[in-house]
């Protein structure tokens, strides 16, 4: 029997921000791409969060792209797909998920089935048919629960900031932080479960798996909604005049931001020199960090429009007050990777992209 070429990238959540960016990137590197996405983002967050347009673009623009609109919870369909392409799959990027804390709290069973059980199912099916594949999981900094909130933080005029003498001040939080014994939110708990499973399939079975614990990943292709995709949703609000709600901590909570393309470039580096059970924080670092109030000012500067916002003083349970990702471990393992954009560049990219899509 003729040996098939192993040049297939299987991407779950292909219509989403990270999935669609991955599809384009790996297509550009000469891979054929298979995408799985049932547009459940629309069910989570409503019509404006639908990824149907993104999926259509992939079908129109990437030659040979094949889309599968089944629900990842469907074990039979997943089994058939991996069996069919077993000899060809070189990499699996697992980016399908229910991504919101608030949504998870309202329906923990669905959240866990999508985020945790589906990940186990995908890992086990991969082990059965493509044990040698590289398996990348888009995890989250929420696996650290609310532990970052017990860092020594102080309030400044526009943001919360960590004490300048702390070892996390310059570069942010590294992977040594415990993921245990903290408040995660139901979303955080389902993501921790998947994160541990992905590590275990690497450590126990020797598969080439990696968890990328993302901070805020963003870009113009995010089908941003109030409950997920803060920076692009903010730019959307500035452009449409829609009112934005700042939730808790006086709007001074800090996040770092990374363009989806820079995250996918991390995946590429990992693919070329994979390890087993790797764990990396993934974010843009201090130069891309901003509080919500700072982000509003930057959006106003970039778009030339006032952001209409209101304030709700009930912060989200378990929400991080201050988070900056230290990517030093990844950079040490993969010295070729770097990200140069600052937060204003990122907002400009989102703005240009959203204007172009109008
Ligand atoms: N974007 C961020 O800021 C960020 C930060 C940390 C972690 N992450 C993680 O990265 C991953 C991808 O994030 P994103 O921003 O691209 O999210 P996204 O919502 O844009 O993409 C996820 C995609 O998965 C699809 N999907 C959801 N449930 C499905 C199911 N049951 N079957 C098939 N498809 C399904 C959705 O329709 C959506 O298109 C998620 O796991 C998320 O938790 C994202």
Coordinates of C-alpha atoms and ligand atoms in Angstrom, one line a residue:
X1 CA 0.0 0.0 0.0
X2 CA 1.3 3.5 -0.9
X3 CA 2.4 5.5 2.1
X4 CA 0.4 8.7 2.5
X5 CA 2.0 12.1 3.2
X6 CA 1.8 13.2 6.8
X7 CA 1.0 16.8 6.1
X8 CA -2.5 17.3 7.6
X9 CA -3.4 19.7 10.4
X10 CA -6.5 18.9 12.3
X11 CA -7.9 21.9 14.1
X12 CA -10.9 21.9 16.5
X13 CA -12.7 25.2 16.9
X14 CA -11.5 26.1 13.4
X15 CA -14.0 28.9 13.1
X16 CA -12.9 30.6 16.3
X17 CA -10.1 33.2 16.8
X18 CA -7.2 30.8 17.5
X19 CA -8.5 28.0 15.3
X20 CA -9.0 30.1 12.2
X21 CA -5.6 31.7 12.7
X22 CA -4.0 28.3 13.1
X23 CA -5.8 27.1 9.9
X24 CA -4.4 30.0 7.9
X25 CA -0.9 29.7 9.3
X26 CA -0.6 25.9 8.7
X27 CA -2.1 26.2 5.3
X28 CA 0.5 28.8 4.5
X29 CA 3.2 26.3 5.6
X30 CA 1.9 23.8 3.1
X31 CA -0.4 21.7 5.3
X32 CA -3.8 20.5 4.3
X33 CA -6.3 21.6 6.9
X34 CA -9.2 19.8 8.4
X35 CA -11.4 21.9 10.7
X36 CA -14.1 20.8 13.2
X37 CA -16.5 23.5 14.5
X38 CA -20.3 23.4 15.0
X39 CA -20.6 27.2 15.5
X40 CA -21.5 26.6 19.1
X41 CA -20.1 30.0 19.9
X42 CA -23.3 31.3 18.5
X43 CA -25.3 29.2 21.0
X44 CA -23.1 30.5 23.8
X45 CA -23.1 34.2 23.1
X46 CA -25.7 34.9 20.4
X47 CA -25.9 35.7 16.8
X48 CA -23.2 38.4 16.7
X49 CA -20.7 35.8 18.0
X50 CA -21.4 33.3 15.2
X51 CA -18.3 32.0 13.5
X52 CA -20.2 30.9 10.4
X53 CA -18.5 33.8 8.4
X54 CA -15.0 32.7 9.5
X55 CA -15.7 29.1 8.5
X56 CA -17.0 30.3 5.0
X57 CA -13.8 32.3 4.5
X58 CA -11.7 29.2 5.3
X59 CA -13.7 27.2 2.8
X60 CA -13.4 29.9 0.2
X61 CA -9.7 30.8 0.7
X62 CA -7.8 27.7 1.8
X63 CA -7.6 25.2 -1.1
X64 CA -8.4 21.7 0.0
X65 CA -9.8 22.8 3.4
X66 CA -12.4 20.4 4.7
X67 CA -14.9 21.4 7.3
X68 CA -16.7 19.1 9.7
X69 CA -19.6 20.8 11.5
X70 CA -20.2 18.1 14.1
X71 CA -20.2 18.6 17.9
X72 CA -16.9 17.6 19.4
X73 CA -18.9 15.7 22.1
X74 CA -19.9 13.3 19.3
X75 CA -17.4 10.5 20.0
X76 CA -18.6 8.4 17.0
X77 CA -18.0 11.1 14.5
X78 CA -14.6 12.0 16.0
X79 CA -13.6 8.4 15.9
X80 CA -14.6 8.1 12.2
X81 CA -12.7 11.3 11.3
X82 CA -9.4 10.3 12.9
X83 CA -9.7 6.7 11.6
X84 CA -10.1 8.1 8.0
X85 CA -7.1 10.4 8.2
X86 CA -4.9 8.4 10.6
X87 CA -2.0 8.1 8.2
X88 CA -1.9 11.8 7.4
X89 CA -2.4 13.9 10.5
X90 CA 0.8 15.5 11.6
X91 CA -0.6 17.9 14.2
X92 CA -3.8 18.4 16.2
X93 CA -4.6 21.9 17.5
X94 CA -7.4 21.7 20.0
X95 CA -9.0 25.1 20.3
X96 CA -12.7 24.3 20.5
X97 CA -14.1 25.3 23.8
X98 CA -16.8 27.0 25.9
X99 CA -14.6 30.0 26.8
X100 CA -16.5 32.0 29.4
X101 CA -16.7 32.0 33.2
X102 CA -20.2 33.4 33.4
X103 CA -21.6 30.9 30.9
X104 CA -20.0 28.0 32.7
X105 CA -21.5 29.0 36.0
X106 CA -25.0 28.9 34.3
X107 CA -24.5 25.4 32.8
X108 CA -21.6 23.5 34.4
X109 CA -22.5 20.2 32.8
X110 CA -22.3 21.4 29.2
X111 CA -19.2 23.4 30.1
X112 CA -17.4 20.3 31.5
X113 CA -18.6 18.1 28.7
X114 CA -17.3 20.5 26.0
X115 CA -14.1 21.6 27.7
X116 CA -13.0 18.5 29.7
X117 CA -14.7 15.3 28.5
X118 CA -14.3 16.3 24.8
X119 CA -10.6 16.9 25.4
X120 CA -10.2 13.4 26.9
X121 CA -12.1 11.9 24.0
X122 CA -9.9 13.7 21.5
X123 CA -6.7 12.6 23.3
X124 CA -7.8 9.0 23.5
X125 CA -8.9 8.9 19.9
X126 CA -5.6 10.4 18.9
X127 CA -3.7 7.9 21.0
X128 CA -5.7 5.1 19.2
X129 CA -5.1 6.3 15.6
X130 CA -2.3 8.9 15.6
X131 CA -0.1 8.4 18.7
X132 CA 2.8 10.1 17.0
X133 CA 1.0 13.3 16.3
X134 CA 1.8 16.6 17.9
X135 CA -1.1 17.6 20.1
X136 CA -1.5 21.3 21.1
X137 CA -4.0 22.3 23.7
X138 CA -5.1 26.0 24.1
X139 CA -5.3 26.1 27.9
X140 CA -5.7 29.3 30.0
X141 CA -4.2 31.3 32.8
X142 CA -7.4 30.6 34.7
X143 CA -5.9 27.2 35.6
X144 CA -4.0 29.2 38.3
X145 CA -7.4 30.1 39.8
X146 CA -7.5 33.3 41.9
X147 CA -4.0 32.6 43.3
X148 CA -2.6 35.6 41.3
X149 CA -4.9 37.8 43.4
X150 CA -2.9 37.0 46.5
X151 CA 0.3 38.5 45.0
X152 CA 1.3 41.8 46.7
X153 CA -0.7 44.3 44.6
X154 CA -1.1 48.0 45.0
X155 CA -3.6 50.4 43.4
X156 CA -2.2 53.1 41.2
X157 CA -4.2 55.8 39.4
X158 CA -5.1 53.7 36.4
X159 CA -4.2 50.1 37.2
X160 CA -3.4 47.5 39.8
X161 CA 0.3 46.8 39.9
X162 CA 2.5 44.2 41.6
X163 CA 5.2 45.4 44.0
X164 CA 8.2 46.4 42.0
X165 CA 10.5 44.3 44.2
X166 CA 8.5 41.1 43.4
X167 CA 10.1 38.6 41.1
X168 CA 7.1 38.7 38.8
X169 CA 7.3 42.5 38.4
X170 CA 9.4 42.6 35.3
X171 CA 8.4 39.5 33.3
X172 CA 5.1 38.4 34.8
X173 CA 3.9 35.1 36.3
X174 CA 5.7 31.9 35.4
X175 CA 4.6 28.3 35.4
X176 CA 5.8 27.7 38.9
X177 CA 2.6 29.2 40.3
X178 CA 0.4 26.5 41.9
X179 CA -2.8 25.5 40.1
X180 CA -4.1 23.9 43.3
X181 CA -6.3 25.1 46.2
X182 CA -7.8 28.2 44.8
X183 CA -11.0 29.5 43.3
X184 CA -11.1 28.7 39.6
X185 CA -14.7 29.3 38.5
X186 CA -16.4 26.4 36.9
X187 CA -14.8 27.3 33.6
X188 CA -11.4 27.3 35.2
X189 CA -12.1 23.9 36.7
X190 CA -13.0 22.3 33.4
X191 CA -9.9 23.9 31.7
X192 CA -7.7 22.6 34.6
X193 CA -9.1 19.1 34.0
X194 CA -8.3 19.2 30.3
X195 CA -4.9 20.8 31.0
X196 CA -3.9 17.9 33.4
X197 CA -5.2 15.3 30.9
X198 CA -3.1 16.8 28.1
X199 CA 0.0 16.7 30.3
X200 CA -0.7 13.2 31.4
X201 CA -1.0 11.9 27.8
X202 CA 2.4 13.3 27.3
X203 CA 4.0 12.1 30.5
X204 CA 2.3 8.8 30.9
X205 CA 1.9 7.7 27.2
X206 CA 4.8 9.7 25.8
X207 CA 2.6 11.6 23.3
X208 CA 4.0 14.9 22.1
X209 CA 1.5 17.1 23.9
X210 CA 1.7 20.8 25.0
X211 CA -0.6 23.1 27.0
X212 CA -0.4 26.7 26.2
X213 CA -1.8 28.7 29.1
X214 CA -3.0 31.8 27.4
X215 CA -3.6 35.2 28.8
X216 CA -5.8 37.4 26.6
X217 CA -5.5 36.3 23.0
X218 CA -6.9 38.7 20.5
X219 CA -7.1 39.9 16.9
X220 CA -9.5 41.3 14.4
X221 CA -11.0 37.9 13.5
X222 CA -12.4 37.5 17.0
X223 CA -16.2 37.1 16.9
X224 CA -16.0 39.2 20.1
X225 CA -18.9 39.3 22.5
X226 CA -19.5 40.9 25.8
X227 CA -18.6 37.7 27.7
X228 CA -15.5 36.8 25.7
X229 CA -12.8 38.7 23.7
X230 CA -12.4 41.9 25.8
X231 CA -10.1 44.0 23.6
X232 CA -11.7 43.4 20.3
X233 CA -15.2 43.8 21.9
X234 CA -14.0 47.2 23.2
X235 CA -12.9 48.3 19.8
X236 CA -16.2 47.1 18.4
X237 CA -18.1 49.2 21.0
X238 CA -16.0 52.2 20.1
X239 CA -16.8 51.7 16.4
X240 CA -20.5 51.1 16.9
X241 CA -21.2 53.5 19.7
X242 CA -22.5 50.6 21.8
X243 CA -22.2 51.0 25.6
X244 CA -19.4 48.9 27.2
X245 CA -19.7 47.6 30.8
X246 CA -16.6 47.7 32.9
X247 CA -16.9 44.9 35.5
X248 CA -15.4 45.4 38.9
X249 CA -12.1 46.4 40.4
X250 CA -12.7 50.0 39.3
X251 CA -11.7 48.9 35.8
X252 CA -8.1 48.7 37.0
X253 CA -7.6 45.0 36.5
X254 CA -4.6 44.3 34.3
X255 CA -4.2 41.8 31.5
X256 CA -1.5 41.2 28.9
X257 CA -2.5 40.7 25.3
X258 CA -1.2 38.6 22.5
X259 CA -2.2 38.5 18.8
X260 CA -3.5 35.1 17.8
X261 CA -0.9 35.0 15.0
X262 CA 1.9 35.2 17.6
X263 CA 0.4 32.4 19.6
X264 CA 0.2 30.2 16.5
X265 CA 3.8 31.0 15.8
X266 CA 4.5 29.4 19.2
X267 CA 2.6 26.3 18.1
X268 CA 4.8 26.2 14.9
X269 CA 8.0 26.3 17.0
X270 CA 6.7 23.6 19.2
X271 CA 5.7 21.5 16.2
X272 CA 9.2 21.6 14.8
X273 CA 10.8 20.4 18.1
X274 CA 8.1 18.8 20.1
X275 CA 8.3 17.6 23.7
X276 CA 6.0 15.5 25.9
X277 CA 3.6 17.0 28.4
X278 CA 5.0 20.5 28.0
X279 CA 3.4 23.5 29.8
X280 CA 3.9 27.1 28.7
X281 CA 2.4 30.4 29.7
X282 CA 1.5 32.4 26.6
X283 CA 0.9 36.1 26.5
X284 CA 2.4 39.3 25.3
X285 CA 4.2 40.3 28.5
X286 CA 4.4 43.6 30.2
X287 CA 4.6 45.8 27.0
X288 CA 1.2 44.6 26.0
X289 CA -0.4 44.9 29.4
X290 CA -3.2 47.3 30.2
X291 CA -6.0 47.8 32.6
X292 CA -9.6 48.1 31.3
X293 CA -9.5 51.8 31.9
X294 CA -6.2 52.1 30.1
X295 CA -7.6 50.0 27.3
X296 CA -10.5 52.4 26.9
X297 CA -8.2 55.4 26.6
X298 CA -6.1 53.6 24.0
X299 CA -9.2 52.7 22.0
X300 CA -10.3 56.3 22.1
X301 CA -6.9 57.4 20.9
X302 CA -6.7 54.9 18.1
X303 CA -10.3 55.1 16.9
X304 CA -10.7 58.9 17.5
X305 CA -14.1 58.1 19.2
X306 CA -15.3 58.3 22.7
X307 CA -16.1 54.9 24.3
X308 CA -19.5 55.0 26.0
X309 CA -19.1 52.9 29.2
X310 CA -20.9 52.2 32.4
X311 CA -19.5 50.6 35.5
X312 CA -20.7 47.6 37.5
X313 CA -19.0 47.2 40.9
X314 CA -19.7 43.5 41.2
X315 CA -16.5 41.9 40.0
X316 CA -16.6 38.5 38.4
X317 CA -16.0 35.7 40.9
X318 CA -12.3 34.5 40.7
X319 CA -11.5 37.2 38.1
X320 CA -7.8 38.1 38.0
X321 CA -6.9 41.5 39.4
X322 CA -3.4 41.5 37.8
X323 CA -2.0 39.1 35.2
X324 CA 1.0 39.4 33.0
X325 CA 2.4 36.2 31.4
X326 CA 6.0 35.3 31.7
X327 CA 6.9 33.5 28.4
X328 CA 10.6 33.0 29.5
X329 CA 10.3 29.2 29.7
X330 CA 9.0 29.0 26.1
X331 CA 11.6 31.5 24.9
X332 CA 14.3 29.4 26.5
X333 CA 13.1 26.2 24.9
X334 CA 12.4 27.9 21.5
X335 CA 14.8 30.9 21.2
X336 CA 13.5 31.7 17.7
X337 CA 10.1 32.9 18.9
X338 CA 9.5 36.5 19.8
X339 CA 6.6 39.0 19.8
X340 CA 7.2 42.7 19.2
X341 CA 3.8 44.4 19.3
X342 CA 2.9 46.7 22.1
X343 CA -0.7 47.1 23.3
X344 CA -1.3 50.2 21.1
X345 CA -0.1 48.3 18.0
X346 CA -2.5 45.5 18.9
X347 CA -5.4 47.9 19.2
X348 CA -4.4 49.4 15.9
X349 CA -4.4 46.0 14.2
X350 CA -7.8 45.2 15.6
X351 CA -9.2 48.5 14.5
X352 CA -7.8 48.2 11.0
X353 CA -9.2 44.7 10.7
X354 CA -12.6 45.6 12.0
X355 CA -12.9 48.6 9.7
X356 CA -11.9 46.5 6.7
X357 CA -14.6 43.9 7.5
X358 CA -17.4 46.5 7.6
Ligands
LIG1 N1 -9.1 34.2 23.3 C1 -8.6 34.2 24.5 O1 -8.4 35.3 25.0 C2 -8.2 33.0 25.3 C3 -7.5 33.1 26.5 C4 -7.2 31.9 27.2 C5 -7.6 30.7 26.7 N2 -8.2 30.6 25.5 C6 -8.6 29.3 25.0 O2 -8.3 29.1 23.7 C7 -9.3 28.3 23.0 C8 -9.8 29.0 21.8 O3 -10.2 30.3 22.1 P1 -10.8 31.3 21.1 O4 -10.6 32.7 21.6 O5 -10.3 30.9 19.7 O6 -12.3 30.9 21.3 P2 -13.5 30.9 20.2 O7 -14.7 30.9 21.0 O8 -13.3 32.0 19.3 O9 -13.3 29.5 19.4 C9 -13.7 28.3 19.9 C10 -14.5 27.6 18.8 O10 -14.9 26.3 19.3 C11 -16.2 26.1 18.7 N3 -16.8 25.1 19.6 C12 -17.3 25.3 20.8 N4 -17.8 24.2 21.3 C13 -17.8 23.3 20.3 C14 -18.2 21.9 20.2 N5 -18.8 21.3 21.3 N6 -18.0 21.2 19.1 C15 -17.3 21.8 18.1 N7 -16.9 23.1 18.1 C16 -17.1 23.8 19.2 C17 -16.9 27.4 18.7 O11 -18.0 27.5 17.8 C18 -15.8 28.4 18.4 O12 -15.7 28.7 17.0 C19 -10.3 28.0 24.1 O13 -10.0 26.8 24.6 C20 -10.1 29.1 25.1 O14 -10.5 28.6 26.4 C21 -8.5 31.7 24.8

